[in-house]
């Protein structure tokens, strides 16, 4: 049975990944119902029920209209972000992340990449209690960080916290392998070691030096797209040689998190349920509490859901995914699980370490040398990377064909309407 470490990544409104998935026959994974709760280290302070109206009433009773203000804020941002699909459908591209964000939401979107999420929400009228007990747990499970992350990234995270997410049957990785297949690309399994500009008259090419199982080699390319982080903390292994001015690694770091997959019996008494049969939750989020050693724990479903599949009940041995900032020791595992059969630990750097003072990396590192991962510093999600990839494909095409009227254009909504 295959499990996925990823959080379901796509909302119904995200067009790129969804259209790509349907274009080559991928199916949406069957959803499995499961309730979520928030734990503060001592007790469950917020829980989902089977009754939507009851959940709304509890939110209103505890937080006033904060959740309504939050929902309206996220919807407004997502409505503006949706413009990118119309822009790209008409072939328009952007030479930087800032230009892309400015075309969608003006200076407001750019400022949101520089301002803490908590400040933006407080100014919006969202209560501190709501931020601590609802917003912070979502940031912890999605990015392993707190509410000091930039507001735009927080909005992306909150959009991904909706109940109507979907994933691909067989795993979201099939989106990538499917794209590679239908592109008929010549895939070379190699580790790129160095990139060097080669000038021949007016023509500029790039020499890529690489290592394969058969040995070392090099080839010349007209256009190069880098789709790997270039920050020192990741260690891409790529060296830039012969560039003027010289550049190597980009500033910033990626955030480390630990995913622990446990096959065992959840210790429901730790969460206040002495009888596991009365524990109704499929996932537990946590508030930012010093004594808590994990960010979340959730029952995991296989990437292929059969028609008769059901989640394991808490009194049964199930498979659980625990996100934590550090590897769990034996005492911590025994705190979360009554007993277990197996433990699999993956320590990785899945997203940027965000700060409100950071800049956004460039899209164009050099003429015809493009960098995809800069979008992660505005928002890390599979859909964001898909948008960035399509933008670079359009940008590279327009730069090569010198179609300057298709790059960094202003007032695109009006321009598209007049084209129609």
Coordinates of C-alpha atoms in Angstrom, one line a residue:
X1 CA 0.0 0.0 0.0
X2 CA 1.4 3.4 -1.0
X3 CA 1.0 6.5 1.2
X4 CA 1.6 10.1 0.4
X5 CA 3.6 12.6 2.5
X6 CA 2.0 15.5 0.8
X7 CA -1.0 17.6 1.8
X8 CA -3.8 17.5 -0.8
X9 CA -2.7 20.4 -3.0
X10 CA -5.4 21.6 -5.3
X11 CA -8.7 23.5 -4.8
X12 CA -11.5 23.3 -7.3
X13 CA -10.6 26.8 -8.5
X14 CA -6.9 26.0 -9.3
X15 CA -6.9 25.7 -13.0
X16 CA -3.4 24.7 -14.1
X17 CA -2.9 21.4 -12.2
X18 CA -6.5 20.4 -12.6
X19 CA -6.5 21.0 -16.4
X20 CA -3.2 19.2 -16.8
X21 CA -4.4 16.2 -14.8
X22 CA -7.6 15.8 -16.9
X23 CA -5.8 16.4 -20.2
X24 CA -4.0 13.0 -20.0
X25 CA -6.6 10.9 -18.2
X26 CA -5.6 11.2 -14.5
X27 CA -8.5 10.7 -12.1
X28 CA -9.3 12.6 -9.0
X29 CA -8.7 10.6 -5.8
X30 CA -11.9 9.6 -4.0
X31 CA -12.2 11.7 -0.9
X32 CA -12.5 10.1 2.6
X33 CA -14.4 12.0 5.3
X34 CA -12.6 12.9 8.5
X35 CA -12.9 15.4 11.2
X36 CA -10.2 17.8 12.4
X37 CA -9.5 19.2 15.9
X38 CA -7.1 21.7 17.4
X39 CA -5.1 20.7 20.5
X40 CA -3.3 23.2 22.8
X41 CA -1.2 20.7 24.7
X42 CA -3.7 20.2 27.4
X43 CA -7.1 19.8 25.8
X44 CA -9.0 19.9 22.5
X45 CA -10.1 23.5 22.1
X46 CA -11.8 23.4 18.8
X47 CA -13.4 20.5 17.0
X48 CA -15.2 19.7 13.8
X49 CA -18.6 18.0 14.0
X50 CA -21.0 16.3 11.5
X51 CA -23.2 19.4 11.5
X52 CA -22.0 22.4 9.5
X53 CA -24.4 24.8 11.2
X54 CA -23.2 23.7 14.6
X55 CA -19.6 24.3 13.6
X56 CA -20.5 27.8 12.4
X57 CA -22.3 28.6 15.6
X58 CA -19.3 27.4 17.7
X59 CA -17.0 29.6 15.6
X60 CA -19.2 32.6 16.1
X61 CA -19.6 31.9 19.8
X62 CA -15.9 31.6 20.5
X63 CA -14.5 34.1 17.9
X64 CA -17.3 36.5 16.9
X65 CA -17.2 37.4 13.2
X66 CA -13.5 36.8 12.8
X67 CA -14.0 33.7 10.7
X68 CA -16.3 35.7 8.3
X69 CA -13.7 38.5 7.9
X70 CA -11.1 35.9 7.2
X71 CA -13.2 34.1 4.7
X72 CA -14.0 37.3 2.8
X73 CA -10.3 38.3 2.8
X74 CA -9.1 35.0 1.4
X75 CA -11.9 34.9 -1.2
X76 CA -11.0 38.4 -2.4
X77 CA -7.3 37.5 -2.8
X78 CA -8.1 34.2 -4.6
X79 CA -10.5 36.0 -6.9
X80 CA -7.7 38.4 -8.0
X81 CA -5.2 35.6 -8.2
X82 CA -7.5 33.7 -10.6
X83 CA -6.7 36.4 -13.2
X84 CA -3.4 34.7 -13.9
X85 CA -5.2 31.9 -15.8
X86 CA -6.9 34.3 -18.1
X87 CA -3.6 36.2 -18.7
X88 CA -1.7 33.0 -19.5
X89 CA -4.5 31.7 -21.7
X90 CA -4.0 34.8 -23.8
X91 CA -0.2 34.2 -23.9
X92 CA 1.0 37.0 -21.5
X93 CA 4.1 36.5 -19.4
X94 CA 6.0 38.3 -16.7
X95 CA 9.7 38.9 -16.2
X96 CA 9.7 38.8 -12.4
X97 CA 7.5 37.5 -9.5
X98 CA 6.9 41.2 -8.6
X99 CA 5.5 41.9 -12.0
X100 CA 3.3 38.9 -11.9
X101 CA 1.9 39.8 -8.5
X102 CA 1.4 43.4 -9.5
X103 CA -0.6 42.5 -12.5
X104 CA -3.0 40.5 -10.3
X105 CA -3.4 42.6 -7.2
X106 CA -1.3 45.8 -7.7
X107 CA 1.0 47.0 -5.0
X108 CA -1.2 45.4 -2.4
X109 CA -0.1 41.9 -3.4
X110 CA 3.6 42.9 -3.4
X111 CA 3.2 44.5 0.1
X112 CA 1.6 41.3 1.3
X113 CA 4.9 39.5 0.6
X114 CA 6.6 41.9 3.0
X115 CA 4.2 42.2 5.9
X116 CA 3.5 39.6 8.6
X117 CA 0.3 37.6 8.3
X118 CA -0.6 38.4 11.9
X119 CA -0.4 42.2 11.4
X120 CA -2.6 42.0 8.3
X121 CA -5.3 39.9 10.1
X122 CA -5.3 42.2 13.1
X123 CA -5.8 45.2 10.9
X124 CA -8.6 43.4 9.2
X125 CA -10.4 43.0 12.6
X126 CA -9.6 39.3 13.2
X127 CA -9.2 38.6 16.9
X128 CA -5.9 37.6 18.5
X129 CA -7.6 34.5 19.9
X130 CA -8.7 33.4 16.4
X131 CA -5.2 33.9 15.1
X132 CA -3.7 31.9 17.9
X133 CA -6.2 29.0 17.9
X134 CA -7.2 28.7 14.2
X135 CA -4.7 30.5 11.9
X136 CA -1.5 29.4 13.7
X137 CA -2.4 25.7 13.6
X138 CA -2.9 25.9 9.9
X139 CA 0.5 27.6 9.4
X140 CA 2.1 25.0 11.5
X141 CA 0.8 22.0 9.5
X142 CA 1.2 23.6 6.1
X143 CA 4.6 25.4 6.4
X144 CA 5.9 24.4 9.9
X145 CA 6.1 28.1 10.8
X146 CA 4.1 30.7 12.7
X147 CA 1.9 33.7 11.9
X148 CA 4.9 35.9 11.3
X149 CA 5.2 34.6 7.8
X150 CA 4.2 37.1 5.0
X151 CA 0.5 37.7 4.5
X152 CA 0.4 36.5 0.9
X153 CA 1.9 33.2 1.8
X154 CA -0.5 32.9 4.7
X155 CA -3.4 33.5 2.3
X156 CA -2.1 30.7 0.0
X157 CA -1.9 28.4 3.0
X158 CA -5.5 29.3 4.2
X159 CA -6.9 28.8 0.7
X160 CA -5.4 25.3 0.9
X161 CA -7.0 24.6 4.2
X162 CA -10.5 24.4 2.7
X163 CA -12.5 21.2 2.9
X164 CA -12.9 21.0 -0.9
X165 CA -9.4 20.0 -1.7
X166 CA -8.7 17.3 -4.2
X167 CA -5.7 15.1 -5.1
X168 CA -4.8 12.8 -8.0
X169 CA -5.5 9.0 -7.7
X170 CA -2.2 7.3 -7.5
X171 CA -0.4 10.4 -6.0
X172 CA 0.1 13.9 -7.1
X173 CA 3.5 13.0 -8.5
X174 CA 1.7 11.5 -11.5
X175 CA 1.1 15.1 -12.7
X176 CA 4.8 15.5 -13.2
X177 CA 5.4 12.1 -14.8
X178 CA 2.4 12.5 -17.0
X179 CA 3.6 15.9 -18.2
X180 CA 7.0 14.4 -19.0
X181 CA 5.3 11.6 -21.0
X182 CA 3.0 13.8 -23.2
X183 CA 5.8 16.3 -23.8
X184 CA 7.9 13.7 -25.6
X185 CA 10.9 15.2 -24.0
X186 CA 14.4 13.7 -24.3
X187 CA 15.0 13.0 -20.6
X188 CA 18.7 12.7 -19.6
X189 CA 19.2 11.2 -16.1
X190 CA 22.2 13.3 -15.0
X191 CA 23.4 15.5 -12.2
X192 CA 24.2 19.0 -13.5
X193 CA 27.5 20.2 -12.0
X194 CA 28.1 23.5 -13.7
X195 CA 26.6 26.1 -16.1
X196 CA 28.8 28.4 -18.2
X197 CA 27.8 31.0 -20.8
X198 CA 29.4 30.5 -24.2
X199 CA 29.3 33.6 -26.5
X200 CA 29.8 33.0 -30.2
X201 CA 29.3 36.3 -32.0
X202 CA 25.9 37.6 -31.1
X203 CA 24.7 34.1 -30.1
X204 CA 24.7 33.2 -26.4
X205 CA 24.5 29.6 -25.4
X206 CA 25.0 27.7 -22.1
X207 CA 27.3 24.8 -21.6
X208 CA 25.9 22.4 -19.0
X209 CA 28.5 20.0 -17.5
X210 CA 27.0 16.9 -15.9
X211 CA 27.6 13.5 -14.5
X212 CA 25.7 10.4 -15.5
X213 CA 26.1 6.7 -14.6
X214 CA 28.4 6.3 -17.6
X215 CA 30.7 9.2 -16.6
X216 CA 30.9 13.0 -17.2
X217 CA 29.9 15.1 -20.2
X218 CA 28.7 18.5 -21.4
X219 CA 26.3 19.9 -24.0
X220 CA 25.3 23.3 -25.3
X221 CA 21.7 24.7 -24.9
X222 CA 20.1 27.9 -26.2
X223 CA 17.6 28.2 -23.3
X224 CA 18.0 26.8 -19.7
X225 CA 15.4 26.6 -17.0
X226 CA 16.5 25.9 -13.5
X227 CA 13.8 24.1 -11.4
X228 CA 15.8 23.5 -8.2
X229 CA 16.4 25.7 -5.2
X230 CA 19.7 27.7 -5.4
X231 CA 19.9 28.5 -1.7
X232 CA 22.9 27.3 0.2
X233 CA 20.8 25.3 2.7
X234 CA 19.6 23.0 0.0
X235 CA 22.8 22.4 -1.9
X236 CA 21.8 22.0 -5.5
X237 CA 25.4 21.2 -6.5
X238 CA 25.2 23.5 -9.5
X239 CA 28.1 26.0 -10.0
X240 CA 27.9 29.1 -12.2
X241 CA 31.1 29.6 -14.0
X242 CA 32.2 32.5 -16.2
X243 CA 29.2 34.8 -15.4
X244 CA 29.7 38.6 -15.3
X245 CA 28.9 39.8 -12.7
X246 CA 29.4 36.5 -10.9
X247 CA 26.6 34.9 -9.0
X248 CA 26.2 31.6 -7.3
X249 CA 23.7 31.0 -4.5
X250 CA 20.6 33.1 -3.8
X251 CA 20.0 34.5 -0.3
X252 CA 17.5 32.8 2.1
X253 CA 17.1 29.3 3.5
X254 CA 14.7 26.4 3.2
X255 CA 12.7 25.3 6.3
X256 CA 13.5 21.8 7.7
X257 CA 10.6 19.7 8.8
X258 CA 10.3 16.0 9.8
X259 CA 7.6 13.7 8.5
X260 CA 7.2 10.5 10.6
X261 CA 5.0 7.7 9.3
X262 CA 3.9 5.4 12.1
X263 CA 1.9 2.2 11.8
X264 CA 0.4 1.7 15.2
X265 CA -2.3 2.6 17.8
X266 CA -2.8 6.3 18.5
X267 CA -2.7 7.2 22.2
X268 CA -6.1 9.0 22.3
X269 CA -5.8 9.5 26.1
X270 CA -3.0 12.1 25.4
X271 CA -5.7 14.2 23.7
X272 CA -8.2 13.7 26.5
X273 CA -10.1 10.6 25.2
X274 CA -9.4 7.6 27.5
X275 CA -11.7 5.4 25.4
X276 CA -10.3 5.3 21.8
X277 CA -13.7 4.3 20.5
X278 CA -14.9 7.8 21.4
X279 CA -12.1 9.6 19.5
X280 CA -13.8 11.0 16.4
X281 CA -10.9 12.9 14.7
X282 CA -8.8 12.0 11.6
X283 CA -6.4 14.8 12.1
X284 CA -5.1 16.9 15.0
X285 CA -3.6 20.4 14.6
X286 CA -1.8 22.2 17.3
X287 CA -1.4 25.7 18.7
X288 CA 2.0 27.2 19.2
X289 CA 2.8 25.9 22.7
X290 CA 6.4 25.5 24.0
X291 CA 5.8 22.0 25.4
X292 CA 4.3 20.6 22.2
X293 CA 6.9 18.6 20.2
X294 CA 4.8 18.1 17.0
X295 CA 2.9 20.3 14.6
X296 CA 0.2 17.8 13.6
X297 CA -0.8 14.1 13.5
X298 CA -3.2 12.7 11.0
X299 CA -4.6 9.4 9.8
X300 CA -3.2 8.7 6.4
X301 CA -5.1 7.2 3.4
X302 CA -3.5 5.3 0.5
X303 CA -3.0 7.2 -2.8
X304 CA -5.5 4.8 -4.4
X305 CA -8.9 4.7 -2.6
X306 CA -11.1 1.7 -3.4
X307 CA -14.9 2.0 -3.3
X308 CA -15.2 0.1 0.0
X309 CA -12.3 1.9 1.8
X310 CA -12.8 3.2 5.3
X311 CA -10.4 4.9 7.7
X312 CA -9.1 2.7 10.5
X313 CA -10.9 3.4 13.8
X314 CA -8.7 4.7 16.7
X315 CA -9.0 1.4 18.5
X316 CA -7.4 -0.3 15.4
X317 CA -3.9 -0.1 14.2
X318 CA -3.7 2.5 11.6
X319 CA -1.1 4.5 9.6
X320 CA -0.4 8.1 10.9
X321 CA 1.6 11.0 9.6
X322 CA 3.2 13.2 12.2
X323 CA 4.8 16.6 11.2
X324 CA 7.4 17.9 13.7
X325 CA 10.3 20.4 13.7
X326 CA 12.7 17.7 15.0
X327 CA 12.9 13.9 14.8
X328 CA 10.8 12.2 17.4
X329 CA 12.6 10.3 20.1
X330 CA 11.3 7.1 21.7
X331 CA 9.6 8.8 24.6
X332 CA 7.8 11.2 22.3
X333 CA 6.6 8.3 20.1
X334 CA 5.3 6.5 23.2
X335 CA 3.5 9.7 24.2
X336 CA 1.6 9.8 20.9
X337 CA 1.2 6.1 20.4
X338 CA 0.2 3.3 22.8
X339 CA 2.2 0.9 20.7
X340 CA 3.5 0.7 17.1
X341 CA 4.8 -1.8 14.6
X342 CA 6.9 0.4 12.4
X343 CA 8.3 4.0 12.1
X344 CA 9.6 5.7 8.9
X345 CA 11.2 9.1 9.2
X346 CA 11.8 11.6 6.4
X347 CA 13.6 14.8 7.2
X348 CA 13.4 17.3 4.3
X349 CA 13.2 20.9 3.3
X350 CA 9.9 21.2 1.5
X351 CA 9.4 25.0 1.6
X352 CA 11.1 28.3 2.2
X353 CA 11.9 29.6 5.6
X354 CA 9.8 32.8 5.4
X355 CA 10.5 36.2 6.8
X356 CA 8.7 39.5 6.2
X357 CA 12.0 41.3 5.2
X358 CA 13.0 39.0 2.4
X359 CA 13.0 39.9 -1.3
X360 CA 11.7 37.8 -4.1
X361 CA 14.3 36.0 -6.2
X362 CA 14.6 36.8 -9.9
X363 CA 12.9 34.8 -12.7
X364 CA 15.6 35.8 -15.3
X365 CA 19.1 35.0 -13.9
X366 CA 20.7 35.9 -17.3
X367 CA 19.5 36.2 -20.9
X368 CA 17.6 32.9 -21.7
X369 CA 18.6 31.5 -18.2
X370 CA 15.4 31.2 -16.1
X371 CA 14.7 30.3 -12.5
X372 CA 11.4 28.7 -11.6
X373 CA 11.7 28.3 -7.8
X374 CA 11.6 32.0 -7.0
X375 CA 7.8 31.7 -6.9
X376 CA 8.2 29.6 -3.7
X377 CA 9.1 32.8 -1.8
X378 CA 5.7 34.3 -2.7
X379 CA 3.9 31.0 -1.9
X380 CA 4.9 27.4 -1.9
X381 CA 2.3 25.1 -3.4
X382 CA 2.1 22.7 -6.4
X383 CA -0.3 25.1 -8.2
X384 CA 2.1 28.1 -7.6
X385 CA 4.9 26.1 -9.2
X386 CA 2.7 25.2 -12.1
X387 CA 1.8 28.8 -12.7
X388 CA 5.5 29.8 -12.5
X389 CA 6.4 27.0 -15.0
X390 CA 3.8 28.1 -17.6
X391 CA 4.9 31.8 -17.1
X392 CA 8.6 30.8 -17.9
X393 CA 7.5 28.8 -20.9
X394 CA 5.6 31.8 -22.3
X395 CA 8.4 34.3 -21.3
X396 CA 11.1 32.2 -22.9
X397 CA 9.1 31.9 -26.1
X398 CA 8.4 35.7 -26.2
X399 CA 12.1 36.6 -25.4
X400 CA 13.3 34.2 -28.1
X401 CA 10.9 35.7 -30.7
X402 CA 11.4 39.3 -29.4
X403 CA 7.7 39.7 -28.8
X404 CA 8.1 42.5 -26.2
X405 CA 4.4 43.4 -26.4
X406 CA 3.5 40.1 -24.6
X407 CA 5.7 40.7 -21.6
X408 CA 5.0 42.8 -18.5
X409 CA 2.0 44.5 -20.0
X410 CA -0.2 46.8 -17.8
X411 CA -4.0 46.9 -17.4
X412 CA -4.3 43.4 -18.9
X413 CA -7.9 42.9 -17.9
X414 CA -8.9 45.9 -20.0
X415 CA -6.6 44.8 -22.8
X416 CA -8.0 41.2 -22.9
X417 CA -11.6 42.6 -23.0
X418 CA -10.7 44.8 -26.0
X419 CA -9.1 41.8 -27.8
X420 CA -12.3 39.9 -27.4

